[in-house]
Coordinates of C-alpha atoms in Angstrom, one line a residue:
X1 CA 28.4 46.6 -20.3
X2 CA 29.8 43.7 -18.4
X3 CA 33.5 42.5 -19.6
X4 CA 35.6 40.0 -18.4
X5 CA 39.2 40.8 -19.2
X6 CA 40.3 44.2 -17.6
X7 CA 42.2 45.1 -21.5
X8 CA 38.4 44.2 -22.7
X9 CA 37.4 47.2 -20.2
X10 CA 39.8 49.7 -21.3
X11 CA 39.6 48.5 -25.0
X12 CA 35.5 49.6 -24.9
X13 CA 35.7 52.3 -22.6
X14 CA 37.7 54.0 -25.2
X15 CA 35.6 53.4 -28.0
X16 CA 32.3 54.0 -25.9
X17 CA 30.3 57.3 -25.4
X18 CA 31.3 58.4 -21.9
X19 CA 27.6 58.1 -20.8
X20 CA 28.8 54.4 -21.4
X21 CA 29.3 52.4 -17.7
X22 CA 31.6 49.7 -18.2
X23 CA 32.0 47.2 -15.4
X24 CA 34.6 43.9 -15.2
X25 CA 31.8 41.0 -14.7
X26 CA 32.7 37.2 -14.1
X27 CA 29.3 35.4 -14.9
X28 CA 30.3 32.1 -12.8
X29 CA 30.9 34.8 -10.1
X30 CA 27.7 35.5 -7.8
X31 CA 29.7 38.4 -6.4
X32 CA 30.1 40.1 -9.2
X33 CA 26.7 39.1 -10.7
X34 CA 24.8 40.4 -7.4
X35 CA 27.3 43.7 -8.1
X36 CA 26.0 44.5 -11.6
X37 CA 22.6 43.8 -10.5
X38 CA 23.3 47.0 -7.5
X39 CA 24.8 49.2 -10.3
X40 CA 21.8 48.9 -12.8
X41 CA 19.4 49.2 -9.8
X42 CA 21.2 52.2 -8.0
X43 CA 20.7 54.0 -11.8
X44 CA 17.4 53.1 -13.2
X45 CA 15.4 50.5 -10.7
X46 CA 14.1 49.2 -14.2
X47 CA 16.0 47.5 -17.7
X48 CA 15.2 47.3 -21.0
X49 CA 17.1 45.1 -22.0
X50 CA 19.7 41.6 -20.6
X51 CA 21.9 40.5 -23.8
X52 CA 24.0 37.1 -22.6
X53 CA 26.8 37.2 -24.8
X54 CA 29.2 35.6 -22.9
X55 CA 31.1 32.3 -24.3
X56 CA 33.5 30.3 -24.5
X57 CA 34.6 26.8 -26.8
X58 CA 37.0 24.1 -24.8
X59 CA 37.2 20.5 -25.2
X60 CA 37.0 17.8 -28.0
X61 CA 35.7 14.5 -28.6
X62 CA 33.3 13.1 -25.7
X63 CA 36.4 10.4 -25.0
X64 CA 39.1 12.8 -25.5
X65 CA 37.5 15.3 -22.7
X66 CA 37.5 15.8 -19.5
X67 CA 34.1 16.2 -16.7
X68 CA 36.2 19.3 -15.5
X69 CA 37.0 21.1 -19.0
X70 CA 32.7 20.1 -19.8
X71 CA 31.4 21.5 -16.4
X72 CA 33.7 24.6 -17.5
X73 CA 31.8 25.4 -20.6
X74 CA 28.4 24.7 -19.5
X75 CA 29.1 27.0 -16.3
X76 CA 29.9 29.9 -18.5
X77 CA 27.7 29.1 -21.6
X78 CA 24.9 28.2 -19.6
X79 CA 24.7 28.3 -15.9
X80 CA 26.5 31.7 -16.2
X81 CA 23.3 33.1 -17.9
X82 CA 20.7 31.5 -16.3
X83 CA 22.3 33.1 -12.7
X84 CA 22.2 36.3 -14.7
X85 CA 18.5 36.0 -16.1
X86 CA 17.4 35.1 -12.7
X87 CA 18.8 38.3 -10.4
X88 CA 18.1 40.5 -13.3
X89 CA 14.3 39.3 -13.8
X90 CA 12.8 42.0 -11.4
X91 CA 14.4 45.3 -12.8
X92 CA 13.1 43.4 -16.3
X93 CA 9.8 43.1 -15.4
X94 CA 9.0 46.3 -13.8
X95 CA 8.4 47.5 -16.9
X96 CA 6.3 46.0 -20.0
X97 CA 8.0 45.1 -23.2
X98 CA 11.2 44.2 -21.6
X99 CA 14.1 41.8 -23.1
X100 CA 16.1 38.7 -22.5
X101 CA 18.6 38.8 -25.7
X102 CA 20.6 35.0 -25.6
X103 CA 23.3 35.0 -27.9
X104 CA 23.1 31.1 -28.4
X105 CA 25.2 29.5 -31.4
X106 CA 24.5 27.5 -34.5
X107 CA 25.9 25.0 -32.5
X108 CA 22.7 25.0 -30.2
X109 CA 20.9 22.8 -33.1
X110 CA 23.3 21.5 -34.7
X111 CA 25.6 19.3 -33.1
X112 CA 29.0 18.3 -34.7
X113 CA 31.8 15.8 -34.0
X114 CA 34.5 17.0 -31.6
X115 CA 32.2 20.2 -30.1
X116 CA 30.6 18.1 -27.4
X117 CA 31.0 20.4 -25.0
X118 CA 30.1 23.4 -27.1
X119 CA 26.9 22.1 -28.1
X120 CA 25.4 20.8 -24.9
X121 CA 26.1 24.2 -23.6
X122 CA 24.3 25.8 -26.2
X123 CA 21.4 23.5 -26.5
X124 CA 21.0 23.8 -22.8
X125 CA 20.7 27.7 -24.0
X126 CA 18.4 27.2 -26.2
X127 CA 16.1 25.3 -24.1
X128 CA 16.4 27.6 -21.0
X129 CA 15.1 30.2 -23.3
X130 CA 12.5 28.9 -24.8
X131 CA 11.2 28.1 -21.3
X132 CA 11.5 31.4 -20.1
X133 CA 9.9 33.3 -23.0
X134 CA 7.0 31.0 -22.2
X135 CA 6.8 30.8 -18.7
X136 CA 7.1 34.9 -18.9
X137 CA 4.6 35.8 -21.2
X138 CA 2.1 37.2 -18.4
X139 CA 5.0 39.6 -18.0
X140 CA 5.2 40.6 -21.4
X141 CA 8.7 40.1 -21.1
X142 CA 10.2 39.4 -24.7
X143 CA 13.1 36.6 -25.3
X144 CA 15.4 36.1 -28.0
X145 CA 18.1 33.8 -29.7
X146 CA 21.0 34.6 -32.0
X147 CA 22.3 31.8 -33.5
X148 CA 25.6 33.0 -35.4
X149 CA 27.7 29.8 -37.0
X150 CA 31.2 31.0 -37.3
X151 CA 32.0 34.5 -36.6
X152 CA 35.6 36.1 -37.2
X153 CA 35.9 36.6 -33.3
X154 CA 38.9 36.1 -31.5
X155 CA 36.8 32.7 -30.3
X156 CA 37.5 30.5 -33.4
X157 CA 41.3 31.7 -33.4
X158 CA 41.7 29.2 -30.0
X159 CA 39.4 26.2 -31.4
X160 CA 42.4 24.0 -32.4
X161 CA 45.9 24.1 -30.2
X162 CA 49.0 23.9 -31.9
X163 CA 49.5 19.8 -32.0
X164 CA 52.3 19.0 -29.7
X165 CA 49.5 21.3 -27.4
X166 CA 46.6 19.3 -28.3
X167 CA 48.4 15.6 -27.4
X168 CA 49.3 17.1 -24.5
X169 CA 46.2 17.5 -23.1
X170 CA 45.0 13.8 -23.8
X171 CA 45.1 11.1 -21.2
X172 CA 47.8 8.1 -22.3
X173 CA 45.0 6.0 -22.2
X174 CA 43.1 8.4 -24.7
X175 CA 46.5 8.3 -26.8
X176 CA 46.5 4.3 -27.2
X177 CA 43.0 3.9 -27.6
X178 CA 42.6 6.5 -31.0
X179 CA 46.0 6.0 -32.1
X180 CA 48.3 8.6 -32.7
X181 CA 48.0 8.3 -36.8
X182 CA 44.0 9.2 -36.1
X183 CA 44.4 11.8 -33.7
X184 CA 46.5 13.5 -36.2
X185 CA 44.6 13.5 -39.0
X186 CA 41.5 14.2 -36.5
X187 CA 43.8 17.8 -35.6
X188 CA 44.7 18.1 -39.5
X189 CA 40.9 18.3 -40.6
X190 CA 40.2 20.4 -37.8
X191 CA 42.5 22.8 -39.1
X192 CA 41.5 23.2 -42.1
X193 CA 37.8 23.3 -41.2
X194 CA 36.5 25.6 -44.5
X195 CA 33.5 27.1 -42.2
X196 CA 36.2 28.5 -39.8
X197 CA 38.6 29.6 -42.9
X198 CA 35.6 31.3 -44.2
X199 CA 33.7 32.8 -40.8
X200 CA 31.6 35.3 -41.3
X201 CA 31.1 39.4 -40.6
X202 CA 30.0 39.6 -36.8
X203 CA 28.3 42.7 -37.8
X204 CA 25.4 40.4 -39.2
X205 CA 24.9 39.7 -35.5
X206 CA 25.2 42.9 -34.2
X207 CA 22.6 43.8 -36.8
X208 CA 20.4 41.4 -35.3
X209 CA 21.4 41.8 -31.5
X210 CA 20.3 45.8 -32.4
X211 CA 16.5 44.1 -34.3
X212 CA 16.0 42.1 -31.1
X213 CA 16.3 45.0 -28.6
X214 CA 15.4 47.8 -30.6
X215 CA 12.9 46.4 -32.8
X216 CA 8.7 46.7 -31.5
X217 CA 8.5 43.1 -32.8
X218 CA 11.8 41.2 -31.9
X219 CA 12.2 37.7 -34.0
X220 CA 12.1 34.5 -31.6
X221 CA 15.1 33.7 -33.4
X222 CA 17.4 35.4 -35.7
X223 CA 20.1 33.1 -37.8
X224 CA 22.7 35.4 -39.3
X225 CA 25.0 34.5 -42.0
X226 CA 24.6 31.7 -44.5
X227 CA 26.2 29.4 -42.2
X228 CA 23.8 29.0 -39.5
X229 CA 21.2 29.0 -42.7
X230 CA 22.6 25.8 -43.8

């Protein structure tokens, strides 16, 4: 398992079988994407299974964010996986039946006001795997896509800043364009989102993450929770 925060390491290691290998892993890092790739091939030469569950959420309306914070996002939520798919593909395909598990986001078809960033990343997601379950097929090489709406992860907790926060990270010119009386009432709403107040059990994906990779007949897509059935 691939983590990116060193307490993350500890934090799994502990709860973990000890046949567990648990490695730090920056996905916009080719070092340490070409350094996973030399663990799992030093072990077994061959994988079952790639699950790209790596994310992140930044940014807010189109106007309101930066080219910086949106190349951010889509290098972690997108470009991060595709670098992974891509040195991983030959230990996947040296065996038949392998899988490519993309844990994509409700957000990948949906596309909401104020998650620009978020949702270009994940229909970008979506797209590349799509692509690759098609262009692999000769390799019988099976591809998947959770699309959870929102979880109780520690991912929505950083969605809205604190407000004084949140103006701060808005140009002046952003500031006397929207108004200040909008862009509080735009933080208020966001707030008190009711999907957000009433996530969902990420055990619904976990259920499907364990379908898609276990399962002799993995779903092209799996929607868990009622909110990405909406």
């Amino acid at each position: 398992a691939g983590v990116y925060l060193q307490d993350n390491i500890i934090s799994l290691q502990n709860k973990l079988s000890s046949k567990a290998t648990v490695f730090q892993l920056d996905i916009t890092n080719q070092k340490d994407i070409d350094a996973a790739f030399e663990l799992v091939n030093e072990k077994t030469k061959v994988l079952h299974a790639l699950v790209n569950n790596a994310g992140i959420s930044a940014g807010y309306m189109i106007d309101w964010t930066s080219v910086d914070t949106m190349r951010k996002v889509m290098d972690v939520n997108h470009f991060g996986h595709v670098a992974m798919t891509k040195k991983f593909l030959p230990l996947l395909i040296a065996k038949r039946d392998s899988r490519v598990v993309n844990i994509c986001s409700a957000a990948g078809y949906l596309a909401a006001r104020g998650m620009s960033s978020y949702s270009a990343s994940k229909y970008a997601l979506e797209s590349f795997s799509d692509c690759l379950r098609r262009e692999m097929f000769h390799w019988d090489l099976k591809v998947s896509i959770i699309e959870p709406g929102f979880m109780r992860t520690p991912i929505i907790e950083g969605l809205v800043k604190p407000y004084p926060e949140f103006l701060t990270s808005l140009s002046n010119d952003v500031k006397e364009r929207w108004g200040e009386e909008y862009l509080k009432g735009w933080h208020t709403k966001m707030g008190q989102n009711p999907l957000r107040k009433i996530a969902d059990d990420p055990l619904k994906v976990v259920r499907a993450l364990q379908h898609a990779v276990m399962n002799t007949v993995p779903h092209i897509r799996y929607r868990p929770g009622w909110q990405s059935s909406l």
